[in-house]
Amino acid sequence: MATDLDKTFNESVEKLSMAADTAALETWYRETLGKKGSITLLARQIGKLPAEDRPQFGQQLNQVKKNLQEAFERRETAVKTAELEAKLAGDAIDVTMPGRTRLRGGLHIITKTMRDIYRIFGDMGFQIYRSPDVETDKYNFELLNFPPHHPARDMQDSFYTTTPDVILRTHTSGGQIRAMHEYYPEPVRVIVPGMCYRNEQITARSEIQFTQVEGLVVGHHITFADLKGTLTEFAHRMYGPQRQTRFRASYFPFTEPSAEMDVSCFLCDGDGCQVCKYTGWLEILGCGMVHPNVLRNGGYDPQIYFGFAFGIGPERIAMLKYGIDDIRQFWSNDLRFLRQF
Ligand code: PHE
């Protein structure tokens, strides 16, 4: 029986060394030191031994039990530590892993360009005045000195509504009259931004909807010099202080005299290139001294008050500034285009 004990002891120690997890340890314990474990079974057979051998066997047995119990505890500590370490390693967060990028929205290039324009005129004391997109023929044309059947109306073919004389505004100039009606008899210094609509063939150069920023200044001593100074300062702030400006005579029914302002081409510096069509100049806005009829229609006496007005096309400003060659890009909602700005 002493040999059986040795054998069982050796086998148990070997099995214990192979128990790699808590479950295996439990099984080992049950099969070895448990109620029906191999050692317990051996202990029960003590009665079969001759009486004189029993004390010695009993001692051996207790020693074996004690050794196995200790071996078990050591193994258990080792296995639990290993299990804990594995768990920690598995749950670890890799703080060096790059995060998921979030898609961020951004402002449309025209919104940004409009804001650049607001900032420049804001610094010069202009306020933003809002005028409606849906306008009457009276404000869009008549009060701006376009009588019915005036040929200048042909330049701004309109979208009509089913209500007679209600149209989508073809320019922001109607805001001039509305601002004057609101501010009279105070002096006026406003810009009127917003969307305009024209029944046009859509091409790389023309769209049926586009933005404008109107400007209007009315006061007692307003001269053409104020117009030139204000708009030249705008061009310098928008395109750089080294740009030159030039004013060319033009025609609008609501200004007299009227002009178009060009800036020297910032791509070729005036030498001539594709963008400026080899003229060295880029046209950026229309302007003029407010026509006496328009001042009168706004409620201001043209004997006492003078004013100047201008109209800027932000799409054109942006196309020139960023080298965009097709106006249709702005409203095509192509993210590949929009993301560039
Ligand atoms: N309203 C004119 C246009 O749409 C631009 C303009 C505004 C010209 C103000 C002179 C003064 O073309």
PDB file of C-alpha atoms in Angstrom, residues 139-259:
ATOM      1  CA  TYR A 139     -39.111  97.658 -56.174  1.00  0.00           C
ATOM      2  CA  ASN A 140     -37.111  95.495 -58.523  1.00  0.00           C
ATOM      3  CA  PHE A 141     -37.510  97.781 -61.553  1.00  0.00           C
ATOM      4  CA  GLU A 142     -39.876 100.724 -61.509  1.00  0.00           C
ATOM      5  CA  LEU A 143     -38.581 102.671 -58.505  1.00  0.00           C
ATOM      6  CA  LEU A 144     -35.055 101.989 -59.767  1.00  0.00           C
ATOM      7  CA  ASN A 145     -35.849 104.040 -62.830  1.00  0.00           C
ATOM      8  CA  PHE A 146     -36.638 101.133 -65.161  1.00  0.00           C
ATOM      9  CA  PRO A 147     -40.011 102.186 -66.594  1.00  0.00           C
ATOM     10  CA  PRO A 148     -42.146  99.391 -68.085  1.00  0.00           C
ATOM     11  CA  HIS A 149     -40.836  98.408 -71.525  1.00  0.00           C
ATOM     12  CA  HIS A 150     -37.428  99.973 -70.804  1.00  0.00           C
ATOM     13  CA  PRO A 151     -34.882  97.996 -72.842  1.00  0.00           C
ATOM     14  CA  ALA A 152     -32.588  97.660 -69.788  1.00  0.00           C
ATOM     15  CA  ARG A 153     -35.123  95.174 -68.373  1.00  0.00           C
ATOM     16  CA  ASP A 154     -34.021  92.747 -71.080  1.00  0.00           C
ATOM     17  CA  MET A 155     -30.660  92.366 -69.343  1.00  0.00           C
ATOM     18  CA  GLN A 156     -32.435  90.861 -66.337  1.00  0.00           C
ATOM     19  CA  ASP A 157     -34.981  88.330 -67.583  1.00  0.00           C
ATOM     20  CA  SER A 158     -37.051  87.481 -64.507  1.00  0.00           C
ATOM     21  CA  PHE A 159     -38.898  84.565 -62.964  1.00  0.00           C
ATOM     22  CA  TYR A 160     -42.537  85.571 -62.622  1.00  0.00           C
ATOM     23  CA  THR A 161     -44.998  84.190 -60.106  1.00  0.00           C
ATOM     24  CA  THR A 162     -48.688  83.551 -60.746  1.00  0.00           C
ATOM     25  CA  THR A 163     -49.394  86.765 -58.830  1.00  0.00           C
ATOM     26  CA  PRO A 164     -49.139  89.695 -61.257  1.00  0.00           C
ATOM     27  CA  ASP A 165     -46.126  91.938 -60.669  1.00  0.00           C
ATOM     28  CA  VAL A 166     -44.576  89.600 -58.079  1.00  0.00           C
ATOM     29  CA  ILE A 167     -41.218  88.252 -59.221  1.00  0.00           C
ATOM     30  CA  LEU A 168     -38.055  86.750 -57.802  1.00  0.00           C
ATOM     31  CA  ARG A 169     -35.611  89.625 -57.525  1.00  0.00           C
ATOM     32  CA  THR A 170     -33.127  89.812 -60.372  1.00  0.00           C
ATOM     33  CA  HIS A 171     -30.692  91.894 -58.311  1.00  0.00           C
ATOM     34  CA  THR A 172     -30.384  93.229 -54.776  1.00  0.00           C
ATOM     35  CA  SER A 173     -30.866  96.841 -55.925  1.00  0.00           C
ATOM     36  CA  GLY A 174     -34.507  96.831 -54.755  1.00  0.00           C
ATOM     37  CA  GLY A 175     -32.983  96.872 -51.262  1.00  0.00           C
ATOM     38  CA  GLN A 176     -31.725 100.406 -52.016  1.00  0.00           C
ATOM     39  CA  ILE A 177     -35.289 101.717 -52.112  1.00  0.00           C
ATOM     40  CA  ARG A 178     -36.365  99.684 -49.091  1.00  0.00           C
ATOM     41  CA  ALA A 179     -33.380 100.917 -47.053  1.00  0.00           C
ATOM     42  CA  MET A 180     -34.043 104.524 -48.015  1.00  0.00           C
ATOM     43  CA  HIS A 181     -37.705 104.205 -47.036  1.00  0.00           C
ATOM     44  CA  GLU A 182     -36.647 102.792 -43.702  1.00  0.00           C
ATOM     45  CA  TYR A 183     -33.869 105.267 -42.862  1.00  0.00           C
ATOM     46  CA  TYR A 184     -35.189 108.557 -44.278  1.00  0.00           C
ATOM     47  CA  PRO A 185     -34.205 111.265 -43.320  1.00  0.00           C
ATOM     48  CA  GLU A 186     -31.068 109.760 -41.752  1.00  0.00           C
ATOM     49  CA  PRO A 187     -27.954 109.155 -43.855  1.00  0.00           C
ATOM     50  CA  VAL A 188     -27.638 105.607 -45.188  1.00  0.00           C
ATOM     51  CA  ARG A 189     -24.612 103.304 -45.261  1.00  0.00           C
ATOM     52  CA  VAL A 190     -25.734  99.738 -45.882  1.00  0.00           C
ATOM     53  CA  ILE A 191     -24.866  96.585 -47.735  1.00  0.00           C
ATOM     54  CA  VAL A 192     -27.706  94.335 -48.889  1.00  0.00           C
ATOM     55  CA  PRO A 193     -26.614  90.723 -49.392  1.00  0.00           C
ATOM     56  CA  GLY A 194     -28.680  87.875 -50.756  1.00  0.00           C
ATOM     57  CA  MET A 195     -29.734  85.497 -53.502  1.00  0.00           C
ATOM     58  CA  CYS A 196     -30.862  86.777 -56.905  1.00  0.00           C
ATOM     59  CA  TYR A 197     -32.625  84.937 -59.733  1.00  0.00           C
ATOM     60  CA  ARG A 198     -32.560  85.349 -63.478  1.00  0.00           C
ATOM     61  CA  ASN A 199     -34.018  83.344 -66.297  1.00  0.00           C
ATOM     62  CA  GLU A 200     -30.704  82.568 -67.961  1.00  0.00           C
ATOM     63  CA  GLN A 201     -29.210  79.826 -70.015  1.00  0.00           C
ATOM     64  CA  ILE A 202     -27.066  77.916 -67.486  1.00  0.00           C
ATOM     65  CA  THR A 203     -23.451  77.901 -68.642  1.00  0.00           C
ATOM     66  CA  ALA A 204     -19.999  77.949 -67.109  1.00  0.00           C
ATOM     67  CA  ARG A 205     -20.388  81.713 -66.792  1.00  0.00           C
ATOM     68  CA  SER A 206     -24.058  82.185 -65.890  1.00  0.00           C
ATOM     69  CA  GLU A 207     -26.466  80.615 -63.440  1.00  0.00           C
ATOM     70  CA  ILE A 208     -30.171  81.120 -62.763  1.00  0.00           C
ATOM     71  CA  GLN A 209     -29.420  81.868 -59.126  1.00  0.00           C
ATOM     72  CA  PHE A 210     -26.469  83.689 -57.659  1.00  0.00           C
ATOM     73  CA  THR A 211     -25.698  86.008 -54.794  1.00  0.00           C
ATOM     74  CA  GLN A 212     -25.125  89.741 -54.806  1.00  0.00           C
ATOM     75  CA  VAL A 213     -23.991  92.246 -52.254  1.00  0.00           C
ATOM     76  CA  GLU A 214     -25.522  95.637 -52.906  1.00  0.00           C
ATOM     77  CA  GLY A 215     -24.049  98.755 -51.347  1.00  0.00           C
ATOM     78  CA  LEU A 216     -25.733 102.093 -50.790  1.00  0.00           C
ATOM     79  CA  VAL A 217     -24.471 105.317 -49.252  1.00  0.00           C
ATOM     80  CA  VAL A 218     -26.705 108.400 -49.039  1.00  0.00           C
ATOM     81  CA  GLY A 219     -25.779 111.648 -47.314  1.00  0.00           C
ATOM     82  CA  HIS A 220     -25.158 115.346 -47.722  1.00  0.00           C
ATOM     83  CA  HIS A 221     -21.676 115.503 -49.196  1.00  0.00           C
ATOM     84  CA  ILE A 222     -21.273 112.208 -50.971  1.00  0.00           C
ATOM     85  CA  THR A 223     -19.207 112.463 -54.160  1.00  0.00           C
ATOM     86  CA  PHE A 224     -17.754 110.203 -56.805  1.00  0.00           C
ATOM     87  CA  ALA A 225     -14.466 110.449 -54.884  1.00  0.00           C
ATOM     88  CA  ASP A 226     -16.138 108.663 -51.949  1.00  0.00           C
ATOM     89  CA  LEU A 227     -17.289 105.942 -54.316  1.00  0.00           C
ATOM     90  CA  LYS A 228     -13.804 105.483 -55.755  1.00  0.00           C
ATOM     91  CA  GLY A 229     -12.115 105.577 -52.359  1.00  0.00           C
ATOM     92  CA  THR A 230     -14.516 103.076 -50.776  1.00  0.00           C
ATOM     93  CA  LEU A 231     -14.417 100.595 -53.633  1.00  0.00           C
ATOM     94  CA  THR A 232     -10.652 100.842 -54.118  1.00  0.00           C
ATOM     95  CA  GLU A 233     -10.200 100.120 -50.412  1.00  0.00           C
ATOM     96  CA  PHE A 234     -12.513  97.113 -50.824  1.00  0.00           C
ATOM     97  CA  ALA A 235     -10.425  95.811 -53.748  1.00  0.00           C
ATOM     98  CA  HIS A 236      -7.218  96.224 -51.762  1.00  0.00           C
ATOM     99  CA  ARG A 237      -8.640  94.406 -48.738  1.00  0.00           C
ATOM    100  CA  MET A 238     -10.080  91.619 -50.895  1.00  0.00           C
ATOM    101  CA  TYR A 239      -7.229  91.052 -53.339  1.00  0.00           C
ATOM    102  CA  GLY A 240      -4.174  92.688 -51.753  1.00  0.00           C
ATOM    103  CA  PRO A 241      -2.868  96.261 -51.366  1.00  0.00           C
ATOM    104  CA  GLN A 242      -0.687  96.105 -54.458  1.00  0.00           C
ATOM    105  CA  ARG A 243      -3.734  95.767 -56.798  1.00  0.00           C
ATOM    106  CA  GLN A 244      -4.616  98.674 -59.046  1.00  0.00           C
ATOM    107  CA  THR A 245      -8.194  99.643 -59.828  1.00  0.00           C
ATOM    108  CA  ARG A 246      -9.771 101.315 -62.811  1.00  0.00           C
ATOM    109  CA  PHE A 247     -13.266 102.616 -63.472  1.00  0.00           C
ATOM    110  CA  ARG A 248     -14.855 102.248 -66.884  1.00  0.00           C
ATOM    111  CA  ALA A 249     -17.983 104.152 -67.923  1.00  0.00           C
ATOM    112  CA  SER A 250     -21.052 101.926 -68.006  1.00  0.00           C
ATOM    113  CA  TYR A 251     -24.808 102.154 -67.861  1.00  0.00           C
ATOM    114  CA  PHE A 252     -27.439 101.301 -65.244  1.00  0.00           C
ATOM    115  CA  PRO A 253     -30.834 103.038 -65.183  1.00  0.00           C
ATOM    116  CA  PHE A 254     -30.539 103.708 -61.429  1.00  0.00           C
ATOM    117  CA  THR A 255     -27.091 105.350 -61.364  1.00  0.00           C
ATOM    118  CA  GLU A 256     -25.702 108.369 -63.204  1.00  0.00           C
ATOM    119  CA  PRO A 257     -22.865 108.357 -63.981  1.00  0.00           C
ATOM    120  CA  SER A 258     -22.391 104.597 -63.905  1.00  0.00           C
ATOM    121  CA  ALA A 259     -19.175 102.633 -63.960  1.00  0.00           C
TER     122      ALA A 259
END
